[in-house]
């Protein structure tokens, strides 16, 4: 059972220096109950968090397999779009201190800034976080300053967080392809840490050779020093294969395992020698979990850790299941090789749809540096972590957008767009509102770049004109996207991402509604057929007092509302005014 300190916002956020937060990550195949006696302590005594007595927002302070645990200091508004798992007290020093994570047996499991000097990464000027690079053991070169190329979440002022709370970190070391199968004899003196070696690629369907034994698995060392894996174990959840490993993986190098009918069979990848041949039953094509253990039986990495169907790979094309560079194991961490990038030949001399002993098809390729300052990658975040996103929101309709013959609140809509390079099925995904209400997405498949619109008539998520937070969850309950919109100031003005579908693009509040079309701030809202149509939608926002809304907009005062009359000079009776603050609407 292993747990790591994954990200530290010691400088706070741009909203407040005091808005510090810390993220833990569970890379294992089983959930971890922190309330069993886990502790997170700072070298100066504050913060000092005993999870056994902490008030967590989730039962048992439990971190799911492959999941994150978000700690926010003093308030749950530190990251406004992502709920904290625990609120703690005590500030971190900007000059540096050590964070230590202890197991219930009082074993030191992990540290952050273990040498106690200045923080090795993070920035007090930009409020950027200190992110773990891949699964490197703690050390000054194991951390990276988030540079804004990949980030998630909004701060208290609804500005982007310079970090990746509850998401994969920005940077991972890049493999340096090697053409030799002879392991480098140098053995690292640093104890292996979680994801110090990664299960990088799996040919669970075999190859197009048609030979039943021709499966192969690739391991990858993302670190800067060689790692001996002699005595380590790679085994499937059903007990086979169960491979006792033997060899050393060079820094930035690969270790190729080929399945054969006997120990002399090295033909699965015919033009690349295997580092080790293994035997045993084939991997099930319906899916199983693989776990990599070190010599002390500690979990180092998993593949398909939830044990369901393989999240990628193809039994039809024999495309491999490749790790998307820089991601932790989850259903969205894998990609099916399509042959756009490939390497190696099968036993019959045909092309392998995979990349044995070479970098995978998808992911950033930053150049490793001996300094802590990394060259930012220009690769978009959706290539690092394929996913659907919330792309457009209409909270105040004035047109019959769902084409049911009426204009009402059921014309409100939320648009989802697929940024993945592969098809995504939305079954099991969920939309919800932070202040209540949720909707389970139907069994709909989106092709790359395709969108789907969910109207209020379908979701029953009524979007307040006064602002709300909309969140998108994956089937494992992880928040994949969220947006908090402010006042819907007028009808038929949507909130949208520009450029369309770009996770780095900004949100705008004056877009022309374009359900199932590219987002735009230009254009006009269509007219109702026949002309002379008068919208029954009240011109007042739904945030005003109910009695006032009823009198003006529910038949009793129909057509009375007209801003021309209400705003005339000398008109001293009650009138409606919308404050510039998004939180207030009141009657004066």
Coordinates of C-alpha atoms in Angstrom, one line a residue:
X1 CA 0.0 0.0 0.0
X2 CA 1.6 3.2 -1.1
X3 CA 0.6 6.9 -1.1
X4 CA 2.4 9.9 -2.3
X5 CA 2.4 13.7 -1.8
X6 CA 1.6 14.8 -5.3
X7 CA 1.3 18.5 -5.4
X8 CA 1.8 21.4 -2.9
X9 CA 0.4 24.9 -3.4
X10 CA 2.7 26.4 -0.7
X11 CA 2.4 29.9 -2.2
X12 CA -1.4 29.9 -2.1
X13 CA -3.4 31.2 -5.1
X14 CA -3.8 34.5 -6.9
X15 CA -6.9 35.1 -4.9
X16 CA -5.1 34.9 -1.5
X17 CA -1.6 33.9 -0.3
X18 CA -3.3 32.1 2.5
X19 CA -5.3 29.8 0.1
X20 CA -2.8 26.9 0.3
X21 CA -3.7 23.4 -0.7
X22 CA -2.0 20.0 -0.8
X23 CA -2.9 16.9 -3.0
X24 CA -2.2 13.3 -2.2
X25 CA -2.4 10.5 -4.8
X26 CA -3.1 6.8 -4.5
X27 CA -1.4 4.9 -7.4
X28 CA -2.4 1.5 -6.1
X29 CA -5.1 -0.9 -7.1
X30 CA -6.9 -0.7 -3.8
X31 CA -8.5 2.2 -1.9
X32 CA -6.7 3.6 1.1
X33 CA -8.6 4.6 4.3
X34 CA -6.6 7.5 5.8
X35 CA -8.7 7.4 9.0
X36 CA -6.9 4.2 10.0
X37 CA -4.1 6.3 11.4
X38 CA -2.3 8.1 8.6
X39 CA -0.6 11.4 9.3
X40 CA 0.7 14.3 7.3
X41 CA 3.2 16.5 9.3
X42 CA 5.3 19.5 8.6
X43 CA 8.8 19.9 10.0
X44 CA 7.9 23.0 11.9
X45 CA 4.8 21.4 13.4
X46 CA 2.2 23.2 11.3
X47 CA 0.2 21.9 9.5
X48 CA 0.0 18.7 11.5
X49 CA -2.9 16.5 10.2
X50 CA -4.0 13.3 11.9
X51 CA -6.5 11.7 9.6
X52 CA -7.9 9.5 12.3
X53 CA -9.5 12.5 14.0
X54 CA -10.0 14.7 10.9
X55 CA -13.4 15.7 9.6
X56 CA -13.3 14.6 6.0
X57 CA -16.1 15.2 3.5
X58 CA -15.9 11.6 2.3
X59 CA -16.4 8.4 4.4
X60 CA -13.3 7.2 6.2
X61 CA -11.1 9.9 4.4
X62 CA -10.8 7.2 1.7
X63 CA -8.7 7.7 -1.4
X64 CA -9.9 5.4 -4.3
X65 CA -7.5 3.4 -6.3
X66 CA -5.8 5.7 -8.8
X67 CA -7.5 8.7 -7.1
X68 CA -6.6 12.0 -5.4
X69 CA -7.3 13.5 -2.0
X70 CA -7.5 17.3 -1.9
X71 CA -6.7 19.2 1.3
X72 CA -7.6 22.9 1.4
X73 CA -6.5 25.3 4.1
X74 CA -9.1 27.0 6.3
X75 CA -11.9 27.0 3.7
X76 CA -13.5 25.0 1.0
X77 CA -13.4 28.0 -1.3
X78 CA -9.7 27.8 -2.0
X79 CA -10.5 26.0 -5.2
X80 CA -14.0 27.2 -6.0
X81 CA -14.8 24.6 -8.6
X82 CA -13.6 21.5 -6.8
X83 CA -14.8 20.4 -3.4
X84 CA -12.1 19.7 -0.8
X85 CA -11.8 16.3 0.8
X86 CA -10.5 17.8 4.0
X87 CA -10.1 21.4 5.5
X88 CA -7.0 21.8 7.6
X89 CA -5.3 24.6 9.5
X90 CA -1.7 25.9 9.6
X91 CA 0.3 27.8 7.0
X92 CA 3.4 26.5 5.1
X93 CA 6.4 28.8 5.1
X94 CA 7.3 30.3 1.7
X95 CA 11.0 29.9 2.6
X96 CA 10.6 26.1 2.6
X97 CA 9.9 23.2 5.0
X98 CA 9.5 19.4 4.8
X99 CA 6.2 17.6 4.6
X100 CA 6.2 13.9 5.8
X101 CA 3.5 11.3 5.2
X102 CA 3.3 8.5 7.8
X103 CA 1.4 5.2 7.6
X104 CA -0.7 3.8 10.5
X105 CA 2.4 1.8 11.5
X106 CA 4.4 5.1 11.8
X107 CA 6.4 4.2 8.7
X108 CA 7.7 7.2 6.7
X109 CA 5.9 6.6 3.3
X110 CA 6.8 9.7 1.4
X111 CA 8.2 13.3 1.8
X112 CA 8.0 16.5 -0.1
X113 CA 11.1 18.7 0.1
X114 CA 12.7 16.1 2.3
X115 CA 16.0 18.0 2.6
X116 CA 14.2 20.9 4.4
X117 CA 15.8 23.7 2.2
X118 CA 14.0 26.1 0.0
X119 CA 11.1 24.7 -2.0
X120 CA 12.5 23.1 -5.1
X121 CA 9.6 24.3 -7.2
X122 CA 6.5 26.5 -7.1
X123 CA 6.4 30.2 -7.3
X124 CA 5.3 33.0 -4.9
X125 CA 5.1 35.5 -7.8
X126 CA 2.8 33.5 -10.1
X127 CA 1.3 31.4 -7.3
X128 CA 2.2 28.3 -9.3
X129 CA 2.1 24.9 -7.5
X130 CA 5.0 22.5 -6.9
X131 CA 4.1 19.4 -8.8
X132 CA 5.6 15.9 -8.6
X133 CA 7.3 14.9 -11.9
X134 CA 5.9 11.4 -12.7
X135 CA 6.6 9.0 -9.9
X136 CA 10.2 10.2 -9.1
X137 CA 11.3 9.7 -5.5
X138 CA 11.4 13.0 -3.5
X139 CA 14.4 15.1 -4.3
X140 CA 15.1 18.6 -5.7
X141 CA 14.8 17.3 -9.3
X142 CA 11.6 15.4 -8.6
X143 CA 9.4 18.6 -8.7
X144 CA 8.3 21.0 -11.4
X145 CA 6.7 24.5 -11.2
X146 CA 3.3 24.5 -13.0
X147 CA 3.7 27.0 -15.9
X148 CA 0.1 27.2 -16.8
X149 CA 0.3 25.0 -19.9
X150 CA -1.8 22.4 -18.2
X151 CA -4.0 23.5 -15.2
X152 CA -7.4 22.7 -13.7
X153 CA -9.8 24.5 -11.3
X154 CA -10.6 28.1 -10.4
X155 CA -9.5 30.0 -7.3
X156 CA -11.8 31.9 -5.0
X157 CA -12.0 34.8 -7.5
X158 CA -12.8 32.4 -10.3
X159 CA -9.4 32.8 -12.0
X160 CA -7.5 29.7 -13.2
X161 CA -5.5 27.9 -10.6
X162 CA -1.8 27.5 -11.6
X163 CA -1.8 23.8 -10.8
X164 CA -3.7 20.6 -11.5
X165 CA -5.9 19.8 -8.4
X166 CA -7.5 16.4 -8.7
X167 CA -5.9 15.8 -12.0
X168 CA -2.7 14.3 -13.6
X169 CA 0.3 16.6 -13.2
X170 CA 1.8 18.6 -16.0
X171 CA 5.1 16.9 -16.5
X172 CA 6.6 13.5 -16.8
X173 CA 10.2 12.5 -17.8
X174 CA 10.5 11.6 -21.5
X175 CA 11.8 8.3 -22.6
X176 CA 15.0 8.2 -24.5
X177 CA 14.6 5.3 -27.0
X178 CA 17.3 2.7 -26.9
X179 CA 18.1 0.1 -29.5
X180 CA 19.9 -2.4 -27.3
X181 CA 18.3 -5.2 -25.3
X182 CA 21.4 -5.5 -23.1
X183 CA 20.4 -4.0 -19.7
X184 CA 22.8 -1.5 -18.2
X185 CA 24.5 -3.2 -15.2
X186 CA 24.5 -0.1 -13.1
X187 CA 21.9 -0.4 -10.3
X188 CA 20.2 2.6 -8.7
X189 CA 21.0 3.2 -5.0
X190 CA 17.8 5.1 -4.5
X191 CA 14.9 3.0 -3.2
X192 CA 12.1 2.7 -5.8
X193 CA 9.0 4.9 -5.4
X194 CA 5.5 4.7 -6.7
X195 CA 5.5 4.8 -10.5
X196 CA 9.3 4.8 -10.5
X197 CA 8.7 2.1 -13.2
X198 CA 5.6 2.3 -15.4
X199 CA 3.5 -0.4 -17.1
X200 CA 3.7 1.4 -20.4
X201 CA 2.2 -0.8 -23.1
X202 CA 0.3 -4.0 -23.3
X203 CA -0.4 -6.2 -26.4
X204 CA -3.2 -8.1 -24.6
X205 CA -4.7 -9.1 -28.0
X206 CA -1.4 -10.4 -29.3
X207 CA -0.3 -9.6 -32.8
X208 CA -1.6 -10.1 -36.4
X209 CA 0.7 -13.1 -36.7
X210 CA -2.2 -15.2 -35.5
X211 CA 0.0 -17.1 -33.0
X212 CA -1.8 -17.6 -29.7
X213 CA 1.3 -17.0 -27.6
X214 CA 2.3 -13.7 -29.2
X215 CA 1.4 -11.2 -26.4
X216 CA 4.0 -8.7 -25.0
X217 CA 4.2 -6.1 -22.3
X218 CA 6.5 -3.1 -22.0
X219 CA 7.8 -1.4 -18.8
X220 CA 9.4 2.1 -18.8
X221 CA 11.7 3.9 -16.4
X222 CA 10.9 7.6 -16.4
X223 CA 13.7 8.5 -14.0
X224 CA 17.2 9.8 -14.4
X225 CA 18.9 6.8 -12.9
X226 CA 18.9 3.1 -13.9
X227 CA 16.6 0.8 -11.8
X228 CA 17.2 -2.8 -11.0
X229 CA 13.9 -4.8 -11.2
X230 CA 15.4 -8.1 -10.3
X231 CA 13.1 -9.8 -7.8
X232 CA 10.2 -7.6 -8.8
X233 CA 6.9 -9.1 -9.8
X234 CA 4.4 -8.3 -12.5
X235 CA 1.2 -10.3 -12.1
X236 CA -2.4 -10.3 -13.2
X237 CA -5.3 -10.3 -10.8
X238 CA -6.2 -13.9 -11.8
X239 CA -2.7 -15.1 -10.9
X240 CA -1.4 -15.5 -14.5
X241 CA 0.8 -14.3 -15.9
X242 CA 2.9 -14.1 -12.8
X243 CA 6.3 -12.8 -13.9
X244 CA 9.3 -12.7 -11.6
X245 CA 11.4 -10.0 -13.3
X246 CA 15.1 -10.1 -13.8
X247 CA 17.2 -7.2 -15.2
X248 CA 17.8 -3.5 -15.1
X249 CA 16.0 -0.7 -16.9
X250 CA 18.3 2.2 -17.9
X251 CA 17.2 5.8 -17.2
X252 CA 14.6 6.8 -19.7
X253 CA 14.6 3.2 -21.1
X254 CA 12.3 0.3 -21.7
X255 CA 12.1 -3.3 -20.7
X256 CA 10.4 -5.6 -23.2
X257 CA 8.6 -8.8 -22.0
X258 CA 7.5 -11.3 -24.7
X259 CA 5.3 -14.2 -24.0
X260 CA 6.5 -17.5 -25.6
X261 CA 5.6 -21.2 -25.5
X262 CA 9.0 -21.8 -24.0
X263 CA 11.9 -19.7 -22.6
X264 CA 13.8 -19.8 -25.9
X265 CA 11.0 -18.3 -28.0
X266 CA 11.9 -14.7 -28.9
X267 CA 9.8 -14.2 -32.0
X268 CA 6.8 -12.2 -30.8
X269 CA 8.5 -9.0 -31.8
X270 CA 10.7 -10.5 -34.4
X271 CA 13.1 -7.6 -35.1
X272 CA 13.5 -6.4 -31.5
X273 CA 15.1 -8.8 -28.9
X274 CA 13.1 -9.3 -25.7
X275 CA 14.6 -8.4 -22.3
X276 CA 12.8 -11.3 -20.8
X277 CA 10.6 -14.2 -22.1
X278 CA 7.7 -15.2 -19.9
X279 CA 5.2 -18.1 -20.0
X280 CA 1.8 -18.7 -18.4
X281 CA -1.8 -18.3 -19.5
X282 CA -2.7 -15.5 -21.9
X283 CA -4.2 -12.3 -20.8
X284 CA -8.0 -12.4 -21.0
X285 CA -9.4 -10.4 -23.9
X286 CA -12.3 -9.3 -21.7
X287 CA -9.9 -7.5 -19.3
X288 CA -8.0 -8.0 -16.1
X289 CA -5.8 -5.9 -13.8
X290 CA -2.0 -6.0 -13.9
X291 CA 0.0 -4.9 -10.9
X292 CA 3.7 -4.2 -10.6
X293 CA 5.3 -4.9 -7.2
X294 CA 8.9 -4.2 -6.1
X295 CA 11.1 -6.7 -4.2
X296 CA 9.4 -5.6 -0.9
X297 CA 6.0 -6.3 -2.4
X298 CA 5.0 -2.6 -2.6
X299 CA 2.7 -1.6 -5.4
X300 CA 4.7 0.5 -7.9
X301 CA 2.1 0.8 -10.7
X302 CA -1.1 -0.7 -12.2
X303 CA -2.7 -1.2 -15.6
X304 CA -6.5 -1.4 -15.8
X305 CA -6.5 -1.2 -12.0
X306 CA -10.3 -1.3 -11.8
X307 CA -10.3 -4.8 -13.3
X308 CA -13.0 -4.1 -15.9
X309 CA -12.8 -4.3 -19.7
X310 CA -9.5 -3.2 -21.2
X311 CA -9.9 0.6 -21.6
X312 CA -7.9 0.5 -24.9
X313 CA -6.4 -2.0 -27.4
X314 CA -8.2 -3.9 -30.1
X315 CA -8.8 -7.6 -30.7
X316 CA -9.8 -6.7 -34.3
X317 CA -6.8 -4.7 -35.4
X318 CA -4.4 -6.0 -32.7
X319 CA -3.6 -2.4 -31.8
X320 CA -1.9 -2.3 -28.4
X321 CA -3.0 -0.5 -25.3
X322 CA -0.6 2.4 -24.8
X323 CA -0.1 4.6 -21.8
X324 CA -0.8 8.2 -22.6
X325 CA 2.4 9.9 -21.5
X326 CA 2.2 11.6 -18.0
X327 CA -1.0 10.0 -16.9
X328 CA -1.8 7.8 -13.9
X329 CA -3.7 4.6 -14.4
X330 CA -7.4 5.1 -15.1
X331 CA -9.7 4.3 -18.0
X332 CA -8.7 7.5 -19.7
X333 CA -5.0 7.0 -19.3
X334 CA -4.7 4.6 -22.2
X335 CA -4.9 4.9 -26.0
X336 CA -5.4 2.3 -28.8
X337 CA -2.5 2.3 -31.2
X338 CA -3.9 3.1 -34.7
X339 CA -0.7 2.7 -36.7
X340 CA -0.1 6.4 -37.1
X341 CA 3.0 5.8 -35.1
X342 CA 4.3 2.2 -34.9
X343 CA 7.5 0.2 -34.4
X344 CA 8.6 -3.4 -34.8
X345 CA 7.5 -6.5 -36.8
X346 CA 5.5 -9.5 -35.7
X347 CA 6.5 -13.2 -36.1
X348 CA 5.3 -13.2 -39.7
X349 CA 7.2 -10.0 -40.6
X350 CA 4.1 -7.8 -40.6
X351 CA 3.8 -4.4 -38.9
X352 CA 3.0 -4.3 -35.2
X353 CA 0.4 -1.7 -34.3
X354 CA 2.3 -0.6 -31.3
X355 CA 5.6 1.0 -30.2
X356 CA 7.7 -1.7 -28.5
X357 CA 10.9 -0.1 -27.1
X358 CA 9.9 3.3 -28.4
X359 CA 7.9 6.3 -27.1
X360 CA 4.1 5.9 -27.2
X361 CA 1.8 7.5 -29.7
X362 CA 0.2 10.2 -27.5
X363 CA 1.8 12.5 -25.0
X364 CA 4.1 15.4 -24.4
X365 CA 7.8 15.0 -25.1
X366 CA 9.7 17.6 -23.0
X367 CA 13.4 17.4 -23.1
X368 CA 14.9 16.2 -19.8
X369 CA 16.9 18.9 -18.0
X370 CA 19.4 18.8 -15.2
X371 CA 17.8 22.0 -13.8
X372 CA 14.4 22.3 -12.2
X373 CA 13.2 24.7 -14.9
X374 CA 11.6 22.6 -17.6
X375 CA 10.9 23.7 -21.2
X376 CA 7.1 24.0 -21.3
X377 CA 5.4 21.8 -23.8
X378 CA 3.0 23.3 -26.3
X379 CA 1.0 20.1 -26.5
X380 CA -2.6 20.8 -25.5
X381 CA -3.9 19.3 -22.3
X382 CA -6.5 17.2 -24.1
X383 CA -3.7 15.3 -25.7
X384 CA -2.3 14.5 -22.3
X385 CA -5.6 13.6 -20.8
X386 CA -8.3 12.8 -23.4
X387 CA -11.8 13.7 -22.1
X388 CA -15.1 15.4 -22.8
X389 CA -15.6 19.0 -21.6
X390 CA -18.4 21.4 -20.8
X391 CA -18.3 23.6 -23.9
X392 CA -21.4 25.9 -23.7
X393 CA -24.1 26.8 -21.2
X394 CA -27.4 28.6 -21.8
X395 CA -29.0 29.6 -18.4
X396 CA -31.6 32.1 -19.6
X397 CA -33.3 31.2 -22.9
X398 CA -35.7 33.4 -24.9
X399 CA -36.1 31.1 -27.9
X400 CA -37.5 27.6 -28.4
X401 CA -34.1 26.0 -28.5
X402 CA -35.4 22.4 -27.9
X403 CA -38.0 22.9 -30.6
X404 CA -41.0 21.6 -28.5
X405 CA -43.2 24.6 -29.4
X406 CA -42.7 26.5 -26.1
X407 CA -40.2 28.8 -24.7
X408 CA -39.5 28.0 -21.1
X409 CA -36.8 27.0 -18.6
X410 CA -36.6 23.6 -20.3
X411 CA -34.8 25.3 -23.3
X412 CA -31.8 25.9 -21.0
X413 CA -28.9 23.7 -22.2
X414 CA -25.4 22.3 -21.5
X415 CA -23.2 21.3 -24.4
X416 CA -20.5 18.6 -24.1
X417 CA -17.7 18.2 -26.6
X418 CA -15.3 15.3 -27.0
X419 CA -11.7 16.5 -27.1
X420 CA -10.3 12.9 -27.3
X421 CA -8.6 11.5 -30.3
X422 CA -10.8 8.4 -29.9
X423 CA -14.6 7.8 -29.5
X424 CA -15.9 8.3 -26.0
X425 CA -19.1 6.7 -24.6
X426 CA -20.8 8.9 -22.1
X427 CA -22.6 6.1 -20.3
X428 CA -21.8 6.4 -16.6
X429 CA -20.7 10.0 -16.8
X430 CA -22.7 12.6 -14.8
X431 CA -23.5 16.3 -14.7
X432 CA -24.5 18.0 -11.5
X433 CA -25.0 21.4 -9.9
X434 CA -22.9 22.3 -6.9
X435 CA -26.0 23.5 -5.0
X436 CA -28.0 20.4 -5.9
X437 CA -29.3 18.2 -8.7
X438 CA -27.6 15.7 -10.9
X439 CA -28.1 14.0 -14.3
X440 CA -26.6 10.7 -15.5
X441 CA -25.6 11.0 -19.1
X442 CA -27.2 8.5 -21.5
X443 CA -25.5 5.8 -23.6
X444 CA -24.3 8.2 -26.3
X445 CA -21.0 7.8 -28.1
X446 CA -19.2 10.9 -29.3
X447 CA -16.6 10.8 -32.1
X448 CA -13.5 13.0 -31.8
X449 CA -14.6 16.6 -31.9
X450 CA -18.3 15.7 -31.8
X451 CA -20.8 17.4 -29.4
X452 CA -24.0 16.6 -27.7
X453 CA -26.5 19.1 -26.1
X454 CA -28.6 18.3 -23.0
X455 CA -31.7 20.5 -22.6
X456 CA -33.4 21.2 -19.3
X457 CA -36.3 19.2 -20.5
X458 CA -34.0 16.1 -20.4
X459 CA -31.8 16.8 -17.4
X460 CA -34.2 18.7 -15.0
X461 CA -31.1 20.7 -14.0
X462 CA -32.6 24.2 -13.7
X463 CA -29.8 26.7 -14.2
X464 CA -30.2 29.8 -12.0
X465 CA -30.0 33.2 -13.7
X466 CA -28.0 34.3 -10.7
X467 CA -25.1 31.9 -11.3
X468 CA -24.2 28.3 -10.6
X469 CA -21.4 25.8 -10.7
X470 CA -21.8 22.9 -13.2
X471 CA -19.6 19.8 -12.8
X472 CA -18.9 16.9 -15.1
X473 CA -17.9 13.5 -13.6
X474 CA -16.4 10.4 -15.1
X475 CA -17.9 7.0 -14.3
X476 CA -15.4 6.7 -11.4
X477 CA -16.8 9.8 -9.7
X478 CA -13.8 12.0 -10.7
X479 CA -14.5 15.6 -11.6
X480 CA -13.3 16.0 -15.2
X481 CA -14.5 19.5 -15.8
X482 CA -16.4 22.3 -14.0
X483 CA -17.4 25.9 -14.6
X484 CA -19.0 28.5 -12.4
X485 CA -20.9 31.1 -14.4
X486 CA -22.0 34.4 -13.1
X487 CA -25.3 36.3 -13.7
X488 CA -27.2 35.6 -16.9
X489 CA -27.8 39.2 -17.6
X490 CA -30.0 38.8 -20.6
X491 CA -31.9 36.2 -22.5
X492 CA -30.2 34.2 -25.2
X493 CA -26.7 35.1 -24.3
X494 CA -24.8 31.9 -23.5
X495 CA -21.5 31.2 -21.7
X496 CA -19.0 29.5 -24.0
X497 CA -15.4 28.6 -24.5
X498 CA -13.4 30.5 -27.1
X499 CA -11.6 29.2 -29.1
X500 CA -14.3 26.6 -29.4
X501 CA -13.4 23.4 -27.5
X502 CA -10.1 24.6 -26.3
X503 CA -9.4 23.9 -22.6
X504 CA -6.9 26.8 -22.6
X505 CA -9.4 29.2 -24.1
X506 CA -11.4 31.6 -21.9
X507 CA -15.0 31.5 -21.1
X508 CA -17.1 34.4 -22.4
X509 CA -20.6 35.4 -21.1
X510 CA -21.9 37.1 -24.3
X511 CA -21.9 34.3 -26.8
X512 CA -24.7 33.7 -29.3
X513 CA -26.2 30.3 -28.4
X514 CA -25.0 27.7 -30.9
X515 CA -26.2 24.2 -29.7
X516 CA -24.3 21.5 -31.6
X517 CA -22.3 24.1 -33.6
X518 CA -19.0 25.9 -33.1
X519 CA -19.1 28.6 -30.4
X520 CA -19.2 32.2 -31.5
X521 CA -19.9 35.7 -30.1
X522 CA -21.2 36.7 -33.6
X523 CA -24.5 36.0 -35.3
X524 CA -28.1 36.5 -34.2
X525 CA -30.6 34.4 -32.4
X526 CA -33.1 33.0 -34.9
X527 CA -36.7 34.3 -35.1
X528 CA -39.7 32.2 -34.3
X529 CA -41.6 31.1 -37.4
X530 CA -44.6 33.1 -38.4
X531 CA -43.4 36.3 -36.9
X532 CA -45.1 38.3 -34.2
X533 CA -44.1 35.7 -31.7
X534 CA -43.9 37.0 -28.1
X535 CA -41.8 35.0 -25.7
X536 CA -43.6 33.9 -22.6
X537 CA -40.3 33.9 -20.8
X538 CA -40.3 36.6 -18.1
X539 CA -37.8 39.3 -18.8
X540 CA -36.8 39.4 -15.2
X541 CA -34.1 37.0 -13.9
X542 CA -35.2 34.1 -11.7
X543 CA -33.1 35.5 -8.8
X544 CA -35.6 38.1 -7.7
X545 CA -38.1 37.5 -4.8
X546 CA -40.7 35.0 -5.6
X547 CA -43.7 37.3 -4.9
X548 CA -42.4 40.0 -7.2
X549 CA -41.7 37.4 -9.9
X550 CA -45.2 36.0 -9.6
X551 CA -46.8 39.4 -9.9
X552 CA -44.8 40.4 -12.9
X553 CA -44.3 37.2 -14.8
X554 CA -47.0 34.7 -14.1
X555 CA -50.0 36.1 -15.9
X556 CA -51.0 38.7 -13.3
X557 CA -48.7 41.4 -14.7
X558 CA -48.0 39.9 -18.1
X559 CA -46.6 42.5 -20.5
X560 CA -46.2 45.1 -17.7
X561 CA -42.5 44.6 -17.5
X562 CA -40.8 47.1 -19.7
X563 CA -37.4 48.7 -18.9
X564 CA -38.3 51.9 -20.7
X565 CA -41.0 52.8 -18.2
X566 CA -39.1 51.6 -15.2
X567 CA -36.0 53.6 -16.0
X568 CA -37.6 57.0 -16.8
X569 CA -36.3 60.0 -14.8
X570 CA -38.5 60.9 -11.9
X571 CA -40.0 57.5 -11.6
X572 CA -39.7 57.0 -7.8
X573 CA -41.6 53.9 -7.1
X574 CA -40.0 50.5 -6.6
X575 CA -37.9 49.3 -9.5
X576 CA -35.7 46.4 -10.2
X577 CA -31.9 46.8 -10.3
X578 CA -29.2 44.2 -10.9
X579 CA -26.1 44.8 -8.9
X580 CA -22.7 44.5 -10.5
X581 CA -21.9 41.7 -8.0
X582 CA -22.8 38.3 -9.4
X583 CA -24.2 37.3 -6.0
X584 CA -26.9 39.9 -5.7
X585 CA -30.1 40.9 -7.3
X586 CA -32.5 43.0 -5.3
X587 CA -35.5 45.2 -5.3
X588 CA -35.1 48.8 -4.4

